[in-house]
PDB file of C-alpha atoms in Angstrom:
ATOM      1  CA  MET A  15      53.220  -3.680  -0.734  1.00  0.00           C
ATOM      2  CA  ILE A  16      50.276  -5.806   0.371  1.00  0.00           C
ATOM      3  CA  ASN A  17      46.961  -5.974  -1.470  1.00  0.00           C
ATOM      4  CA  SER A  18      44.951  -8.854  -0.054  1.00  0.00           C
ATOM      5  CA  THR A  19      41.216  -9.164   0.532  1.00  0.00           C
ATOM      6  CA  VAL A  20      39.132 -11.859   2.211  1.00  0.00           C
ATOM      7  CA  LEU A  21      35.328 -11.640   1.986  1.00  0.00           C
ATOM      8  CA  VAL A  22      32.429 -13.849   3.023  1.00  0.00           C
ATOM      9  CA  GLY A  23      28.994 -13.032   1.700  1.00  0.00           C
ATOM     10  CA  ARG A  24      26.057 -14.022  -0.477  1.00  0.00           C
ATOM     11  CA  LEU A  25      25.683 -13.594  -4.218  1.00  0.00           C
ATOM     12  CA  THR A  26      23.122 -10.931  -5.066  1.00  0.00           C
ATOM     13  CA  ARG A  27      22.346 -12.537  -8.443  1.00  0.00           C
ATOM     14  CA  ASP A  28      23.516 -15.353 -10.699  1.00  0.00           C
ATOM     15  CA  LEU A  29      26.991 -14.825 -12.135  1.00  0.00           C
ATOM     16  CA  ASP A  30      27.376 -13.108 -15.496  1.00  0.00           C
ATOM     17  CA  LEU A  31      29.725 -15.520 -17.318  1.00  0.00           C
ATOM     18  CA  ARG A  32      31.255 -14.273 -20.571  1.00  0.00           C
ATOM     19  CA  TYR A  33      34.246 -15.129 -22.703  1.00  0.00           C
ATOM     20  CA  THR A  34      36.880 -12.768 -24.078  1.00  0.00           C
ATOM     21  CA  ALA A  35      37.884 -12.769 -27.759  1.00  0.00           C
ATOM     22  CA  SER A  36      40.827 -15.017 -26.830  1.00  0.00           C
ATOM     23  CA  GLY A  37      38.465 -17.502 -25.126  1.00  0.00           C
ATOM     24  CA  ALA A  38      39.236 -16.707 -21.476  1.00  0.00           C
ATOM     25  CA  ALA A  39      36.220 -17.018 -19.157  1.00  0.00           C
ATOM     26  CA  VAL A  40      35.327 -13.995 -17.024  1.00  0.00           C
ATOM     27  CA  ALA A  41      32.526 -13.858 -14.452  1.00  0.00           C
ATOM     28  CA  SER A  42      31.359 -10.681 -12.787  1.00  0.00           C
ATOM     29  CA  PHE A  43      29.153 -10.663  -9.716  1.00  0.00           C
ATOM     30  CA  THR A  44      28.221  -8.675  -6.654  1.00  0.00           C
ATOM     31  CA  LEU A  45      28.780 -10.042  -3.156  1.00  0.00           C
ATOM     32  CA  ALA A  46      26.600  -8.819  -0.270  1.00  0.00           C
ATOM     33  CA  VAL A  47      28.731  -8.710   2.887  1.00  0.00           C
ATOM     34  CA  ASN A  48      27.058  -7.921   6.221  1.00  0.00           C
ATOM     35  CA  ARG A  49      28.640  -5.248   8.358  1.00  0.00           C
ATOM     36  CA  GLN A  50      29.796  -6.158  11.854  1.00  0.00           C
ATOM     37  CA  PHE A  51      27.579  -3.597  13.569  1.00  0.00           C
ATOM     38  CA  THR A  52      23.937  -2.538  13.469  1.00  0.00           C
ATOM     39  CA  ASN A  53      22.540   0.870  12.612  1.00  0.00           C
ATOM     40  CA  ALA A  54      20.488   3.124  14.922  1.00  0.00           C
ATOM     41  CA  ASN A  55      17.355   1.059  14.200  1.00  0.00           C
ATOM     42  CA  GLY A  56      19.069  -2.187  15.229  1.00  0.00           C
ATOM     43  CA  GLU A  57      19.229  -3.457  11.636  1.00  0.00           C
ATOM     44  CA  ARG A  58      22.347  -4.963  10.119  1.00  0.00           C
ATOM     45  CA  GLU A  59      23.424  -3.265   6.906  1.00  0.00           C
ATOM     46  CA  ALA A  60      25.388  -4.818   4.058  1.00  0.00           C
ATOM     47  CA  ASP A  61      28.002  -3.654   1.598  1.00  0.00           C
ATOM     48  CA  PHE A  62      27.590  -4.707  -2.034  1.00  0.00           C
ATOM     49  CA  ILE A  63      31.037  -5.361  -3.442  1.00  0.00           C
ATOM     50  CA  SER A  64      31.760  -5.848  -7.151  1.00  0.00           C
ATOM     51  CA  CYS A  65      33.937  -8.857  -7.923  1.00  0.00           C
ATOM     52  CA  VAL A  66      35.382 -10.480 -11.025  1.00  0.00           C
ATOM     53  CA  ALA A  67      36.746 -14.004 -11.496  1.00  0.00           C
ATOM     54  CA  TRP A  68      38.806 -15.235 -14.432  1.00  0.00           C
ATOM     55  CA  ARG A  69      39.354 -18.517 -16.286  1.00  0.00           C
ATOM     56  CA  LYS A  70      38.605 -21.783 -14.487  1.00  0.00           C
ATOM     57  CA  ALA A  71      37.551 -20.068 -11.241  1.00  0.00           C
ATOM     58  CA  ALA A  72      34.937 -18.110 -13.229  1.00  0.00           C
ATOM     59  CA  GLU A  73      33.539 -21.267 -14.844  1.00  0.00           C
ATOM     60  CA  ASN A  74      33.449 -23.175 -11.551  1.00  0.00           C
ATOM     61  CA  LEU A  75      31.730 -20.318  -9.735  1.00  0.00           C
ATOM     62  CA  ALA A  76      29.117 -20.103 -12.495  1.00  0.00           C
ATOM     63  CA  ASN A  77      28.521 -23.875 -12.424  1.00  0.00           C
ATOM     64  CA  PHE A  78      28.286 -24.370  -8.662  1.00  0.00           C
ATOM     65  CA  THR A  79      26.672 -21.185  -7.335  1.00  0.00           C
ATOM     66  CA  HIS A  80      23.486 -19.215  -7.823  1.00  0.00           C
ATOM     67  CA  LYS A  81      21.760 -16.187  -6.375  1.00  0.00           C
ATOM     68  CA  GLY A  82      21.926 -16.360  -2.568  1.00  0.00           C
ATOM     69  CA  SER A  83      24.869 -18.795  -2.372  1.00  0.00           C
ATOM     70  CA  LEU A  84      27.185 -18.221   0.586  1.00  0.00           C
ATOM     71  CA  ILE A  85      30.793 -18.067  -0.603  1.00  0.00           C
ATOM     72  CA  GLY A  86      34.160 -16.970   0.682  1.00  0.00           C
ATOM     73  CA  ILE A  87      36.679 -15.345  -1.645  1.00  0.00           C
ATOM     74  CA  THR A  88      40.261 -14.238  -1.436  1.00  0.00           C
ATOM     75  CA  GLY A  89      41.710 -11.813  -3.915  1.00  0.00           C
ATOM     76  CA  ASN A  90      42.995  -8.322  -4.369  1.00  0.00           C
ATOM     77  CA  ILE A  91      41.503  -4.899  -4.937  1.00  0.00           C
ATOM     78  CA  GLN A  92      41.944  -3.507  -8.409  1.00  0.00           C
ATOM     79  CA  THR A  93      40.938  -0.172  -9.906  1.00  0.00           C
ATOM     80  CA  ARG A  94      40.549   0.491 -13.605  1.00  0.00           C
ATOM     81  CA  SER A  95      38.965   3.105 -15.788  1.00  0.00           C
ATOM     82  CA  TYR A  96      37.389   3.315 -19.226  1.00  0.00           C
ATOM     83  CA  ASP A  97      35.566   5.858 -21.381  1.00  0.00           C
ATOM     84  CA  ASN A  98      31.863   5.144 -21.869  1.00  0.00           C
ATOM     85  CA  SER A  99      29.920   5.833 -25.072  1.00  0.00           C
ATOM     86  CA  ALA A 100      29.235   9.438 -23.951  1.00  0.00           C
ATOM     87  CA  GLY A 101      32.970  10.077 -23.598  1.00  0.00           C
ATOM     88  CA  THR A 102      32.895  10.192 -19.798  1.00  0.00           C
ATOM     89  CA  ARG A 103      35.686   8.479 -17.905  1.00  0.00           C
ATOM     90  CA  ILE A 104      34.296   5.752 -15.612  1.00  0.00           C
ATOM     91  CA  TYR A 105      36.357   4.456 -12.667  1.00  0.00           C
ATOM     92  CA  VAL A 106      35.737   0.953 -11.382  1.00  0.00           C
ATOM     93  CA  THR A 107      37.005  -0.625  -8.152  1.00  0.00           C
ATOM     94  CA  GLU A 108      36.505  -4.374  -7.841  1.00  0.00           C
ATOM     95  CA  ILE A 109      37.870  -7.468  -6.175  1.00  0.00           C
ATOM     96  CA  VAL A 110      39.765  -9.788  -8.512  1.00  0.00           C
ATOM     97  CA  VAL A 111      39.112 -13.298  -7.178  1.00  0.00           C
ATOM     98  CA  GLY A 112      42.184 -15.455  -6.612  1.00  0.00           C
ATOM     99  CA  SER A 113      40.371 -18.351  -4.961  1.00  0.00           C
ATOM    100  CA  PHE A 114      36.962 -19.114  -3.546  1.00  0.00           C
ATOM    101  CA  SER A 115      35.245 -21.532  -1.194  1.00  0.00           C
ATOM    102  CA  LEU A 116      31.665 -22.731  -1.228  1.00  0.00           C
ATOM    103  CA  LEU A 117      30.498 -22.315   2.361  1.00  0.00           C
ATOM    104  CA  GLU A 118      27.271 -24.308   2.255  1.00  0.00           C
ATOM    105  CA  SER A 119      26.508 -27.615   0.662  1.00  0.00           C
ATOM    106  CA  GLN A 120      24.062 -28.024  -2.192  1.00  0.00           C
ATOM    107  CA  LYS A 121      21.910 -30.049   0.186  1.00  0.00           C
ATOM    108  CA  SER A 122      21.639 -27.213   2.718  1.00  0.00           C
ATOM    109  CA  GLN A 123      20.968 -24.707  -0.072  1.00  0.00           C
ATOM    110  CA  ASN A 124      18.129 -26.903  -1.349  1.00  0.00           C
ATOM    111  CA  HIS A 125      16.758 -27.282   2.189  1.00  0.00           C
ATOM    112  CA  GLU A 126      16.924 -23.526   2.707  1.00  0.00           C
ATOM    113  CA  GLN A 127      14.998 -22.889  -0.504  1.00  0.00           C
ATOM    114  CA  SER A 128      12.356 -25.493   0.345  1.00  0.00           C
ATOM    115  CA  ASP A 129      12.166 -24.134   3.905  1.00  0.00           C
ATOM    116  CA  GLN A 130      11.434 -20.686   2.526  1.00  0.00           C
ATOM    117  CA  ARG A 131       8.686 -22.090   0.300  1.00  0.00           C
ATOM    118  CA  ASN A 132       7.201 -24.128   3.133  1.00  0.00           C
ATOM    119  CA  ASN A 133       7.559 -21.392   5.761  1.00  0.00           C
ATOM    120  CA  GLN A 134       4.250 -19.828   4.863  1.00  0.00           C
ATOM    121  CA  SER A 135       2.327 -23.106   5.081  1.00  0.00           C
ATOM    122  CA  VAL A 136       4.010 -23.926   8.415  1.00  0.00           C
ATOM    123  CA  GLN A 137       2.959 -20.583   9.841  1.00  0.00           C
ATOM    124  CA  GLN A 138      -0.601 -21.219   8.704  1.00  0.00           C
ATOM    125  CA  ASN A 139      -0.619 -24.630  10.385  1.00  0.00           C
ATOM    126  CA  ASN A 140       0.860 -23.359  13.670  1.00  0.00           C
ATOM    127  CA  GLN A 141      -2.459 -21.947  14.846  1.00  0.00           C
ATOM    128  CA  THR A 142      -4.256 -25.181  13.964  1.00  0.00           C
ATOM    129  CA  ASN A 143      -1.672 -27.259  15.847  1.00  0.00           C
ATOM    130  CA  THR A 144      -1.896 -24.978  18.884  1.00  0.00           C
ATOM    131  CA  ASP A 145      -5.678 -25.337  18.911  1.00  0.00           C
ATOM    132  CA  LEU A 146      -5.395 -29.144  18.652  1.00  0.00           C
ATOM    133  CA  GLN A 147      -2.885 -29.294  21.508  1.00  0.00           C
ATOM    134  CA  ASN A 148      -5.107 -27.162  23.714  1.00  0.00           C
ATOM    135  CA  ASN A 149      -8.117 -29.378  22.952  1.00  0.00           C
ATOM    136  CA  THR A 150      -6.101 -32.560  23.616  1.00  0.00           C
ATOM    137  CA  GLN A 151      -4.787 -31.232  26.920  1.00  0.00           C
ATOM    138  CA  GLN A 152      -8.246 -30.109  27.977  1.00  0.00           C
ATOM    139  CA  THR A 153      -9.686 -33.540  27.126  1.00  0.00           C
ATOM    140  CA  SER A 154      -6.855 -35.248  29.032  1.00  0.00           C
ATOM    141  CA  ASN A 155      -7.461 -33.053  32.075  1.00  0.00           C
ATOM    142  CA  ASN A 156     -11.182 -33.873  31.988  1.00  0.00           C
ATOM    143  CA  GLN A 157     -10.445 -37.619  31.762  1.00  0.00           C
ATOM    144  CA  ASN A 158      -8.042 -37.441  34.703  1.00  0.00           C
ATOM    145  CA  LYS A 159     -10.709 -35.787  36.830  1.00  0.00           C
ATOM    146  CA  ARG A 160     -13.175 -38.581  36.037  1.00  0.00           C
ATOM    147  CA  ALA A 161     -10.773 -41.553  36.264  1.00  0.00           C
ATOM    148  CA  PRO A 162     -11.048 -43.571  39.481  1.00  0.00           C
ATOM    149  CA  GLN A 163      -7.899 -43.864  41.522  1.00  0.00           C
ATOM    150  CA  GLN A 164      -6.136 -47.209  41.401  1.00  0.00           C
ATOM    151  CA  GLY A 165      -5.076 -48.921  44.616  1.00  0.00           C
ATOM    152  CA  ASN A 166      -1.465 -49.954  45.059  1.00  0.00           C
ATOM    153  CA  ALA A 167      -0.207 -53.349  46.261  1.00  0.00           C
ATOM    154  CA  ALA A 168      -0.337 -52.251  49.919  1.00  0.00           C
ATOM    155  CA  GLY A 169      -4.002 -51.312  49.600  1.00  0.00           C
ATOM    156  CA  GLY A 170      -3.395 -47.544  49.687  1.00  0.00           C
ATOM    157  CA  PHE A 171      -3.845 -45.013  46.950  1.00  0.00           C
ATOM    158  CA  ASN A 172      -0.989 -43.563  44.969  1.00  0.00           C
ATOM    159  CA  ASP A 173      -1.493 -40.084  43.510  1.00  0.00           C
ATOM    160  CA  SER A 174       1.988 -40.042  41.922  1.00  0.00           C
ATOM    161  CA  PRO A 175       2.232 -40.939  38.222  1.00  0.00           C
ATOM    162  CA  ASP A 176       5.568 -42.676  38.951  1.00  0.00           C
ATOM    163  CA  PRO A 177       5.013 -46.479  39.032  1.00  0.00           C
ATOM    164  CA  PHE A 178       8.199 -46.964  41.085  1.00  0.00           C
ATOM    165  CA  SER A 179       7.281 -44.509  43.826  1.00  0.00           C
ATOM    166  CA  ASN A 180       6.580 -47.227  46.442  1.00  0.00           C
ATOM    167  CA  LYS A 181      10.017 -47.303  47.980  1.00  0.00           C
ATOM    168  CA  GLY A 182      11.079 -50.365  49.880  1.00  0.00           C
ATOM    169  CA  GLN A 183       8.971 -52.837  47.884  1.00  0.00           C
ATOM    170  CA  GLU A 184      10.629 -55.394  45.674  1.00  0.00           C
ATOM    171  CA  ILE A 185       9.882 -55.433  41.971  1.00  0.00           C
ATOM    172  CA  ASP A 186       9.299 -58.911  40.590  1.00  0.00           C
ATOM    173  CA  ILE A 187      11.496 -58.931  37.447  1.00  0.00           C
ATOM    174  CA  SER A 188      13.567 -61.911  36.379  1.00  0.00           C
ATOM    175  CA  ASP A 189      16.985 -61.582  34.739  1.00  0.00           C
ATOM    176  CA  ASP A 190      15.488 -62.931  31.505  1.00  0.00           C
ATOM    177  CA  ASP A 191      13.191 -59.875  31.311  1.00  0.00           C
ATOM    178  CA  LEU A 192      16.059 -57.375  31.346  1.00  0.00           C
ATOM    179  CA  PRO A 193      17.232 -56.143  27.929  1.00  0.00           C
ATOM    180  CA  PHE A 194      20.920 -56.221  28.849  1.00  0.00           C
TER     181      PHE A 194
END
């Protein structure tokens, strides 16, 4: 029989780390895993999968991850049941984590969080920057219309902005002037 699961997703909240009476660490969490296809509206849906990690893996996950962390887990599917306080039998299906991988660095997580905070201010400044660029370009165009044309070495006028457009003329550069 084979019971193996591999998931990649984001944590929906910080891990709930607890300890059993015998001192074993247990962390429960929910992993949001995007589906491979989009719905009729073109939106990508996600499945929210309950997971549990035990012992050292639970402690490490709690120490190195937080809400929104991208992680990969391998484990197996397990079902269990218990009676709640009302006497109703509750069935639970969850992934028991065997191993995990952190799929983004702390640095990229910090950048992502700061990017989200700064995103609003960037959007507000975009209009200002666009206005400044338009004004600068308009000023540059007005200056170019007023600037007198410069004569080239042959006495003619050169409308091209390329300084090396006069083909056939030697350029007076010594070997000492070259950077290589």
